[in-house]
Amino acid sequence: MDRWKGRVALVTGASVGIGAAIAKSLVQHGMKVVGCARNVEQIEKLATECVSSGFSGTLFPYKCDLSVEDNILSMFSWIKVQHQGVDVCINNAGLALPENLLSGKTSGWKTMLDVNVIGLSVCTREAYQSMKERNIDDGHIININSMSGHRVVNNAVTHFYTASKYAVTALTEGLRQELREAKTHIRATSISPGLVETQLMYRLFSENPEKAAAIYKSIKCLQADDIANAVVYVLSAPPHVQIGDIQMRPVEQLT
């Protein structure tokens, strides 16, 4: 990770869970991290914790709604002014809403697409353009995907969410191909966790928190730090190594 010290990473959805763990880990490794989310107060608290811990990097909180393109474009303009640009982009933000295919709300489907697919794609495009204009040839774009991007579980409330994560799988491979055609050494990676003990299930089953709790208690789940460690592993790979996708499940998870 030494070559990343002092360089700039963007982590979306950095207020809680996986995003917060990734942001903290990159700051610990000496990076300048722009952490964005709609709830910027939690990122501000995390930034204070990083300072108190004596980490060599710095966390810069930024309030951004990733479902609004103008918010994203304004964020990248701010990064350009304050930090020249982005060297690493971690597309972590994502959400799951309990909207099935037979009776789900169109508004819920659109919200998932806006954040999980469109927002991710806008951040990817802007990160690449930031790298290109500064002749950065060793940048990295990492999409925090899901095992739901690789198989369909028989659970109706997750089917549309699953479709959005299948899109992330296709987008990551498409990005890799386009980067090769552009004759750049910028890399693209997808990290696909199984069940991680975060707020995702509590938001998915917001009307039945006991169900979410039972899911997390049913097996020994992955923790947010496990995914942060995978990000560090990917970034630590030699520049000639392209890690396309990491699929990681709890040992006890069946599907």
mmCIF file of N, CA and C in Angstrom, residues 204-249:
data_model
loop_
_atom_site.group_PDB
_atom_site.id
_atom_site.type_symbol
_atom_site.label_atom_id
_atom_site.label_comp_id
_atom_site.label_asym_id
_atom_site.label_seq_id
_atom_site.Cartn_x
_atom_site.Cartn_y
_atom_site.Cartn_z
ATOM 1 N N LEU A 204 -33.896 -3.409 4.728
ATOM 2 C CA LEU A 204 -34.721 -4.230 3.846
ATOM 3 C C LEU A 204 -35.993 -4.690 4.555
ATOM 4 N N PHE A 205 -35.832 -5.062 5.824
ATOM 5 C CA PHE A 205 -36.972 -5.517 6.622
ATOM 6 C C PHE A 205 -37.286 -4.496 7.715
ATOM 7 N N SER A 206 -37.445 -3.249 7.308
ATOM 8 C CA SER A 206 -37.634 -2.169 8.282
ATOM 9 C C SER A 206 -38.907 -2.341 9.104
ATOM 10 N N GLU A 207 -39.896 -3.021 8.551
ATOM 11 C CA GLU A 207 -41.144 -3.243 9.282
ATOM 12 C C GLU A 207 -41.098 -4.501 10.147
ATOM 13 N N ASN A 208 -39.998 -5.237 10.044
ATOM 14 C CA ASN A 208 -39.859 -6.466 10.829
ATOM 15 C C ASN A 208 -38.390 -6.638 11.247
ATOM 16 N N PRO A 209 -37.903 -5.767 12.147
ATOM 17 C CA PRO A 209 -36.494 -5.816 12.550
ATOM 18 C C PRO A 209 -36.100 -7.140 13.188
ATOM 19 N N GLU A 210 -37.074 -7.836 13.779
ATOM 20 C CA GLU A 210 -36.764 -9.137 14.380
ATOM 21 C C GLU A 210 -36.298 -10.124 13.313
ATOM 22 N N LYS A 211 -36.879 -10.032 12.129
ATOM 23 C CA LYS A 211 -36.478 -10.918 11.033
ATOM 24 C C LYS A 211 -35.039 -10.636 10.613
ATOM 25 N N ALA A 212 -34.700 -9.353 10.512
ATOM 26 C CA ALA A 212 -33.323 -8.982 10.162
ATOM 27 C C ALA A 212 -32.348 -9.498 11.210
ATOM 28 N N ALA A 213 -32.684 -9.315 12.475
ATOM 29 C CA ALA A 213 -31.822 -9.778 13.561
ATOM 30 C C ALA A 213 -31.642 -11.288 13.507
ATOM 31 N N ALA A 214 -32.727 -12.004 13.206
ATOM 32 C CA ALA A 214 -32.655 -13.461 13.133
ATOM 33 C C ALA A 214 -31.749 -13.924 12.006
ATOM 34 N N ILE A 215 -31.769 -13.213 10.887
ATOM 35 C CA ILE A 215 -30.902 -13.555 9.751
ATOM 36 C C ILE A 215 -29.439 -13.413 10.157
ATOM 37 N N TYR A 216 -29.122 -12.325 10.814
ATOM 38 C CA TYR A 216 -27.735 -12.089 11.215
ATOM 39 C C TYR A 216 -27.273 -13.053 12.302
ATOM 40 N N LYS A 217 -28.212 -13.538 13.102
ATOM 41 C CA LYS A 217 -27.852 -14.477 14.169
ATOM 42 C C LYS A 217 -27.794 -15.920 13.679
ATOM 43 N N SER A 218 -28.302 -16.174 12.480
ATOM 44 C CA SER A 218 -28.415 -17.549 11.990
ATOM 45 C C SER A 218 -27.069 -18.187 11.675
ATOM 46 N N ILE A 219 -26.087 -17.363 11.293
ATOM 47 C CA ILE A 219 -24.734 -17.847 10.995
ATOM 48 C C ILE A 219 -23.732 -16.790 11.451
ATOM 49 N N LYS A 220 -22.457 -17.145 11.420
ATOM 50 C CA LYS A 220 -21.410 -16.158 11.703
ATOM 51 C C LYS A 220 -21.169 -15.362 10.423
ATOM 52 N N CYS A 221 -21.657 -14.139 10.396
ATOM 53 C CA CYS A 221 -21.625 -13.320 9.183
ATOM 54 C C CYS A 221 -20.243 -12.724 8.936
ATOM 55 N N LEU A 222 -20.042 -12.278 7.705
ATOM 56 C CA LEU A 222 -18.897 -11.430 7.420
ATOM 57 C C LEU A 222 -19.068 -10.114 8.168
ATOM 58 N N GLN A 223 -17.958 -9.450 8.458
ATOM 59 C CA GLN A 223 -17.973 -8.136 9.077
ATOM 60 C C GLN A 223 -17.484 -7.102 8.068
ATOM 61 N N ALA A 224 -17.849 -5.849 8.297
ATOM 62 C CA ALA A 224 -17.451 -4.786 7.369
ATOM 63 C C ALA A 224 -15.939 -4.751 7.170
ATOM 64 N N ASP A 225 -15.187 -5.015 8.233
ATOM 65 C CA ASP A 225 -13.726 -5.011 8.125
ATOM 66 C C ASP A 225 -13.208 -6.086 7.174
ATOM 67 N N ASP A 226 -13.952 -7.176 7.009
ATOM 68 C CA ASP A 226 -13.534 -8.219 6.069
ATOM 69 C C ASP A 226 -13.525 -7.677 4.642
ATOM 70 N N ILE A 227 -14.506 -6.863 4.319
ATOM 71 C CA ILE A 227 -14.564 -6.291 2.975
ATOM 72 C C ILE A 227 -13.508 -5.202 2.831
ATOM 73 N N ALA A 228 -13.280 -4.428 3.887
ATOM 74 C CA ALA A 228 -12.210 -3.425 3.852
ATOM 75 C C ALA A 228 -10.855 -4.096 3.628
ATOM 76 N N ASN A 229 -10.633 -5.253 4.251
ATOM 77 C CA ASN A 229 -9.386 -5.990 4.046
ATOM 78 C C ASN A 229 -9.255 -6.461 2.607
ATOM 79 N N ALA A 230 -10.387 -6.824 1.994
ATOM 80 C CA ALA A 230 -10.356 -7.249 0.595
ATOM 81 C C ALA A 230 -9.985 -6.077 -0.313
ATOM 82 N N VAL A 231 -10.472 -4.882 0.010
ATOM 83 C CA VAL A 231 -10.117 -3.688 -0.761
ATOM 84 C C VAL A 231 -8.615 -3.423 -0.680
ATOM 85 N N VAL A 232 -8.065 -3.537 0.524
ATOM 86 C CA VAL A 232 -6.620 -3.337 0.702
ATOM 87 C C VAL A 232 -5.840 -4.381 -0.086
ATOM 88 N N TYR A 233 -6.307 -5.621 -0.077
ATOM 89 C CA TYR A 233 -5.659 -6.690 -0.852
ATOM 90 C C TYR A 233 -5.644 -6.343 -2.337
ATOM 91 N N VAL A 234 -6.776 -5.887 -2.842
ATOM 92 C CA VAL A 234 -6.876 -5.539 -4.263
ATOM 93 C C VAL A 234 -5.932 -4.390 -4.604
ATOM 94 N N LEU A 235 -5.929 -3.358 -3.782
ATOM 95 C CA LEU A 235 -5.064 -2.202 -4.043
ATOM 96 C C LEU A 235 -3.583 -2.542 -3.891
ATOM 97 N N SER A 236 -3.286 -3.565 -3.105
ATOM 98 C CA SER A 236 -1.893 -3.951 -2.857
ATOM 99 C C SER A 236 -1.330 -4.838 -3.954
ATOM 100 N N ALA A 237 -2.161 -5.318 -4.856
ATOM 101 C CA ALA A 237 -1.679 -6.189 -5.925
ATOM 102 C C ALA A 237 -0.705 -5.431 -6.824
ATOM 103 N N PRO A 238 0.318 -6.098 -7.337
ATOM 104 C CA PRO A 238 1.260 -5.450 -8.250
ATOM 105 C C PRO A 238 0.532 -4.833 -9.445
ATOM 106 N N PRO A 239 1.055 -3.747 -9.993
ATOM 107 C CA PRO A 239 0.362 -3.024 -11.064
ATOM 108 C C PRO A 239 0.006 -3.864 -12.292
ATOM 109 N N HIS A 240 0.719 -4.983 -12.508
ATOM 110 C CA HIS A 240 0.429 -5.797 -13.685
ATOM 111 C C HIS A 240 -0.662 -6.840 -13.418
ATOM 112 N N VAL A 241 -1.148 -6.897 -12.176
ATOM 113 C CA VAL A 241 -2.138 -7.912 -11.797
ATOM 114 C C VAL A 241 -3.543 -7.309 -11.815
ATOM 115 N N GLN A 242 -4.426 -7.908 -12.611
ATOM 116 C CA GLN A 242 -5.818 -7.469 -12.694
ATOM 117 C C GLN A 242 -6.694 -8.455 -11.926
ATOM 118 N N ILE A 243 -7.196 -8.041 -10.764
ATOM 119 C CA ILE A 243 -8.139 -8.855 -10.002
ATOM 120 C C ILE A 243 -9.539 -8.460 -10.454
ATOM 121 N N GLY A 244 -10.215 -9.356 -11.143
ATOM 122 C CA GLY A 244 -11.504 -9.015 -11.727
ATOM 123 C C GLY A 244 -12.631 -9.033 -10.724
ATOM 124 N N ASP A 245 -12.732 -10.116 -9.944
ATOM 125 C CA ASP A 245 -13.842 -10.235 -9.005
ATOM 126 C C ASP A 245 -13.427 -11.101 -7.822
ATOM 127 N N ILE A 246 -13.769 -10.641 -6.645
ATOM 128 C CA ILE A 246 -13.592 -11.433 -5.431
ATOM 129 C C ILE A 246 -14.976 -11.776 -4.903
ATOM 130 N N GLN A 247 -15.278 -13.056 -4.817
ATOM 131 C CA GLN A 247 -16.522 -13.509 -4.209
ATOM 132 C C GLN A 247 -16.204 -14.063 -2.830
ATOM 133 N N MET A 248 -16.887 -13.542 -1.820
ATOM 134 C CA MET A 248 -16.588 -13.942 -0.449
ATOM 135 C C MET A 248 -17.885 -14.132 0.332
ATOM 136 N N ARG A 249 -17.999 -15.299 0.952
ATOM 137 C CA ARG A 249 -19.168 -15.633 1.764
ATOM 138 C C ARG A 249 -18.733 -15.995 3.172
#
